[in-house]
PDB file of C-alpha atoms in Angstrom:
ATOM      1  CA  GLY A   1     112.330  88.624 108.301  1.00  0.00           C
ATOM      2  CA  ALA A   2     110.039  91.593 108.551  1.00  0.00           C
ATOM      3  CA  THR A   3     109.236  90.756 112.178  1.00  0.00           C
ATOM      4  CA  GLY A   4     112.860  90.711 113.262  1.00  0.00           C
ATOM      5  CA  SER A   5     112.667  86.973 113.793  1.00  0.00           C
ATOM      6  CA  ASN A   6     114.354  84.196 111.851  1.00  0.00           C
ATOM      7  CA  MET A   7     111.158  83.392 109.975  1.00  0.00           C
ATOM      8  CA  GLY A   8     109.769  85.206 107.014  1.00  0.00           C
ATOM      9  CA  TRP A   9     110.090  87.137 103.809  1.00  0.00           C
ATOM     10  CA  GLN A  10     113.114  89.227 102.973  1.00  0.00           C
ATOM     11  CA  PRO A  11     111.962  92.709 101.914  1.00  0.00           C
ATOM     12  CA  ILE A  12     111.506  93.473  98.228  1.00  0.00           C
ATOM     13  CA  VAL A  13     110.439  96.886  96.971  1.00  0.00           C
ATOM     14  CA  TYR A  14     107.199  96.425  95.058  1.00  0.00           C
ATOM     15  CA  LYS A  15     106.297  98.522  92.060  1.00  0.00           C
ATOM     16  CA  THR A  16     102.700  97.446  91.611  1.00  0.00           C
ATOM     17  CA  SER A  17     100.412  98.591  88.890  1.00  0.00           C
ATOM     18  CA  LYS A  18      96.892  99.755  89.622  1.00  0.00           C
ATOM     19  CA  ASN A  19      95.836  97.858  86.503  1.00  0.00           C
ATOM     20  CA  THR A  20      94.769  94.273  86.836  1.00  0.00           C
ATOM     21  CA  VAL A  21      94.212  91.615  84.210  1.00  0.00           C
ATOM     22  CA  GLY A  22      91.408  89.258  83.462  1.00  0.00           C
ATOM     23  CA  GLU A  23      87.708  89.661  83.921  1.00  0.00           C
ATOM     24  CA  ARG A  24      85.736  92.830  84.331  1.00  0.00           C
ATOM     25  CA  ILE A  25      85.493  92.236  88.101  1.00  0.00           C
ATOM     26  CA  MET A  26      89.279  92.259  88.419  1.00  0.00           C
ATOM     27  CA  ARG A  27      89.623  95.516  86.466  1.00  0.00           C
ATOM     28  CA  ARG A  28      87.664  97.354  89.161  1.00  0.00           C
ATOM     29  CA  GLN A  29      89.887  96.117  91.974  1.00  0.00           C
ATOM     30  CA  ARG A  30      93.297  97.283  93.051  1.00  0.00           C
ATOM     31  CA  LYS A  31      95.822  94.578  93.585  1.00  0.00           C
ATOM     32  CA  ILE A  32      97.035  94.147  97.146  1.00  0.00           C
ATOM     33  CA  VAL A  33     100.600  92.955  97.718  1.00  0.00           C
ATOM     34  CA  LYS A  34     101.669  93.155 101.323  1.00  0.00           C
ATOM     35  CA  ILE A  35     104.023  91.409 103.708  1.00  0.00           C
ATOM     36  CA  ILE A  36     102.233  91.148 107.035  1.00  0.00           C
ATOM     37  CA  PRO A  37     104.237  90.301 110.134  1.00  0.00           C
ATOM     38  CA  ASP A  38     102.871  87.775 112.611  1.00  0.00           C
ATOM     39  CA  GLU A  39     103.761  89.088 116.055  1.00  0.00           C
ATOM     40  CA  VAL A  40     102.421  85.931 117.721  1.00  0.00           C
ATOM     41  CA  TYR A  41     104.104  82.924 116.069  1.00  0.00           C
ATOM     42  CA  ARG A  42     106.664  84.792 113.925  1.00  0.00           C
ATOM     43  CA  HIS A  43     105.768  83.510 110.456  1.00  0.00           C
ATOM     44  CA  ASP A  44     105.349  86.433 108.054  1.00  0.00           C
ATOM     45  CA  LEU A  45     102.593  86.320 105.459  1.00  0.00           C
ATOM     46  CA  LEU A  46     102.954  87.534 101.881  1.00  0.00           C
ATOM     47  CA  PHE A  47      99.351  88.425 101.045  1.00  0.00           C
ATOM     48  CA  VAL A  48      98.161  89.040  97.478  1.00  0.00           C
ATOM     49  CA  SER A  49      94.571  89.767  96.436  1.00  0.00           C
ATOM     50  CA  GLY A  50      92.584  91.407  93.653  1.00  0.00           C
ATOM     51  CA  CYS A  51      94.382  89.728  90.747  1.00  0.00           C
ATOM     52  CA  SER A  52      94.674  86.453  88.873  1.00  0.00           C
ATOM     53  CA  LEU A  53      96.740  83.573  90.226  1.00  0.00           C
ATOM     54  CA  LYS A  54      99.137  84.067  87.321  1.00  0.00           C
ATOM     55  CA  GLU A  55      99.731  87.643  88.439  1.00  0.00           C
ATOM     56  CA  ALA A  56     100.157  86.519  92.069  1.00  0.00           C
ATOM     57  CA  TYR A  57     102.775  84.019  90.874  1.00  0.00           C
ATOM     58  CA  ARG A  58     104.796  86.951  89.536  1.00  0.00           C
ATOM     59  CA  GLU A  59     105.132  88.153  93.129  1.00  0.00           C
ATOM     60  CA  LEU A  60     106.463  84.746  94.177  1.00  0.00           C
ATOM     61  CA  LYS A  61     108.917  84.705  91.292  1.00  0.00           C
ATOM     62  CA  LYS A  62     110.522  87.831  92.792  1.00  0.00           C
ATOM     63  CA  TYR A  63     111.531  85.469  95.596  1.00  0.00           C
ATOM     64  CA  LYS A  64     112.858  82.917  93.101  1.00  0.00           C
ATOM     65  CA  ILE A  65     109.971  80.560  93.833  1.00  0.00           C
ATOM     66  CA  ASN A  66     108.296  78.624  91.014  1.00  0.00           C
ATOM     67  CA  PRO A  67     104.971  77.426  92.393  1.00  0.00           C
ATOM     68  CA  PHE A  68     103.023  74.588  90.839  1.00  0.00           C
ATOM     69  CA  ALA A  69     100.148  75.516  88.557  1.00  0.00           C
ATOM     70  CA  PRO A  70      96.768  73.974  89.305  1.00  0.00           C
ATOM     71  CA  GLU A  71      94.739  72.815  86.297  1.00  0.00           C
ATOM     72  CA  GLU A  72      91.943  75.257  87.096  1.00  0.00           C
ATOM     73  CA  GLU A  73      92.345  78.581  88.853  1.00  0.00           C
ATOM     74  CA  PRO A  74      90.949  78.336  92.401  1.00  0.00           C
ATOM     75  CA  LYS A  75      89.393  81.222  94.337  1.00  0.00           C
ATOM     76  CA  GLY A  76      92.288  81.295  96.795  1.00  0.00           C
ATOM     77  CA  VAL A  77      95.416  79.490  97.997  1.00  0.00           C
ATOM     78  CA  MET A  78      97.588  79.343 101.112  1.00  0.00           C
ATOM     79  CA  TRP A  79     101.083  77.843 101.043  1.00  0.00           C
ATOM     80  CA  ALA A  80     104.013  77.538 103.385  1.00  0.00           C
ATOM     81  CA  ILE A  81     107.299  78.334 101.650  1.00  0.00           C
ATOM     82  CA  SER A  82     110.532  76.983 103.077  1.00  0.00           C
ATOM     83  CA  GLY A  83     113.943  78.600 102.946  1.00  0.00           C
ATOM     84  CA  LYS A  84     114.956  75.432 101.094  1.00  0.00           C
ATOM     85  CA  ASP A  85     112.704  76.605  98.248  1.00  0.00           C
ATOM     86  CA  SER A  86     114.058  80.150  98.045  1.00  0.00           C
ATOM     87  CA  PRO A  87     117.239  81.927  99.093  1.00  0.00           C
ATOM     88  CA  ARG A  88     115.090  84.956  99.898  1.00  0.00           C
ATOM     89  CA  VAL A  89     113.077  83.202 102.618  1.00  0.00           C
ATOM     90  CA  GLU A  90     114.391  82.634 106.128  1.00  0.00           C
ATOM     91  CA  GLY A  91     112.924  79.587 107.873  1.00  0.00           C
ATOM     92  CA  VAL A  92     109.306  79.273 106.772  1.00  0.00           C
ATOM     93  CA  ALA A  93     107.170  82.061 105.334  1.00  0.00           C
ATOM     94  CA  LEU A  94     103.520  81.936 104.357  1.00  0.00           C
ATOM     95  CA  PHE A  95     101.821  82.967 101.121  1.00  0.00           C
ATOM     96  CA  MET A  96      98.099  83.603 100.655  1.00  0.00           C
ATOM     97  CA  TRP A  97      96.281  84.703  97.523  1.00  0.00           C
ATOM     98  CA  ILE A  98      92.568  85.562  97.281  1.00  0.00           C
ATOM     99  CA  LYS A  99      91.370  86.303  93.752  1.00  0.00           C
ATOM    100  CA  ASP A 100      88.433  88.593  94.523  1.00  0.00           C
ATOM    101  CA  ARG A 101      88.927  91.217  97.225  1.00  0.00           C
ATOM    102  CA  ARG A 102      85.209  90.976  98.055  1.00  0.00           C
ATOM    103  CA  ASP A 103      85.247  87.206  98.638  1.00  0.00           C
ATOM    104  CA  PHE A 104      84.542  86.945 102.366  1.00  0.00           C
ATOM    105  CA  TYR A 105      84.005  83.171 102.296  1.00  0.00           C
ATOM    106  CA  THR A 106      87.214  82.264 100.477  1.00  0.00           C
ATOM    107  CA  LEU A 107      89.170  84.428 102.920  1.00  0.00           C
ATOM    108  CA  LEU A 108      87.490  82.638 105.836  1.00  0.00           C
ATOM    109  CA  HIS A 109      88.436  79.282 104.280  1.00  0.00           C
ATOM    110  CA  GLU A 110      92.070  80.193 103.548  1.00  0.00           C
ATOM    111  CA  VAL A 111      92.609  81.747 107.005  1.00  0.00           C
ATOM    112  CA  SER A 112      91.629  78.356 108.470  1.00  0.00           C
ATOM    113  CA  HIS A 113      94.397  76.732 106.415  1.00  0.00           C
ATOM    114  CA  LEU A 114      96.802  79.461 107.540  1.00  0.00           C
ATOM    115  CA  CYS A 115      96.060  78.912 111.233  1.00  0.00           C
ATOM    116  CA  ILE A 116      96.329  75.131 110.991  1.00  0.00           C
ATOM    117  CA  LYS A 117      99.677  75.435 109.193  1.00  0.00           C
ATOM    118  CA  VAL A 118     101.065  77.895 111.759  1.00  0.00           C
ATOM    119  CA  PHE A 119      99.934  75.636 114.616  1.00  0.00           C
ATOM    120  CA  ASP A 120     101.643  72.721 112.871  1.00  0.00           C
ATOM    121  CA  LEU A 121     104.858  74.726 112.407  1.00  0.00           C
ATOM    122  CA  SER A 122     104.684  75.632 116.109  1.00  0.00           C
ATOM    123  CA  ASN A 123     104.205  71.968 117.154  1.00  0.00           C
ATOM    124  CA  MET A 124     100.707  72.675 118.448  1.00  0.00           C
ATOM    125  CA  ASP A 125      97.840  70.326 117.720  1.00  0.00           C
ATOM    126  CA  VAL A 126      94.432  71.702 116.883  1.00  0.00           C
ATOM    127  CA  ASN A 127      92.243  69.942 119.440  1.00  0.00           C
ATOM    128  CA  LEU A 128      89.879  70.582 122.350  1.00  0.00           C
ATOM    129  CA  HIS A 129      92.730  71.980 124.440  1.00  0.00           C
ATOM    130  CA  THR A 130      93.846  74.522 121.831  1.00  0.00           C
ATOM    131  CA  THR A 131      90.496  75.671 120.436  1.00  0.00           C
ATOM    132  CA  GLU A 132      90.562  78.987 122.293  1.00  0.00           C
ATOM    133  CA  ALA A 133      94.078  79.819 121.046  1.00  0.00           C
ATOM    134  CA  PHE A 134      93.073  78.702 117.537  1.00  0.00           C
ATOM    135  CA  SER A 135      89.900  80.823 117.603  1.00  0.00           C
ATOM    136  CA  PHE A 136      91.707  83.963 118.764  1.00  0.00           C
ATOM    137  CA  TYR A 137      94.459  83.441 116.196  1.00  0.00           C
ATOM    138  CA  HIS A 138      91.894  82.871 113.427  1.00  0.00           C
ATOM    139  CA  GLU A 139      90.060  86.039 114.442  1.00  0.00           C
ATOM    140  CA  PHE A 140      93.348  87.992 114.491  1.00  0.00           C
ATOM    141  CA  TRP A 141      94.186  87.035 110.883  1.00  0.00           C
ATOM    142  CA  PHE A 142      90.653  87.248 109.545  1.00  0.00           C
ATOM    143  CA  LYS A 143      90.095  90.766 110.881  1.00  0.00           C
ATOM    144  CA  LYS A 144      93.498  91.983 109.671  1.00  0.00           C
ATOM    145  CA  LEU A 145      93.067  90.574 106.151  1.00  0.00           C
ATOM    146  CA  TRP A 146      89.384  91.460 105.730  1.00  0.00           C
ATOM    147  CA  ARG A 147      90.114  95.079 106.685  1.00  0.00           C
ATOM    148  CA  LEU A 148      92.897  95.144 104.116  1.00  0.00           C
ATOM    149  CA  MET A 149      90.717  93.569 101.425  1.00  0.00           C
ATOM    150  CA  SER A 150      87.790  95.890 102.160  1.00  0.00           C
ATOM    151  CA  LYS A 151      89.757  99.123 101.664  1.00  0.00           C
ATOM    152  CA  ARG A 152      88.970 100.925  98.452  1.00  0.00           C
TER     153      ARG A 152
END
């Protein structure tokens, strides 16, 4: 993967458009598509924001992944993708999409899912004995992603 480990996304060259689809709010935002390495637990994150879920799915399809379609579009999602699901994923890689780049609260929510999933993949329980590790890891991801989302 991108981290040099056996977990993560295989590189794809992205040719992203500055144009987005959908509502007026989306037209003012640039789409973010970025593979972010996790130096701690070695599960790379494919992060997409500033676009519709349908447009984010196009990024997953580059990895030969056909995600399920929820009945209504949520504000954000976080999934773990297994190498069993795509020949372009080694081990387990993570995918997060946040519709609105200004949505602080949805990012906070989805980062919690991300941290719980990574702890689960690492055979670590989230409990009183791991709260400090969980809190630092949550802060690590939240800061990294919020800075990325906040760039103009």
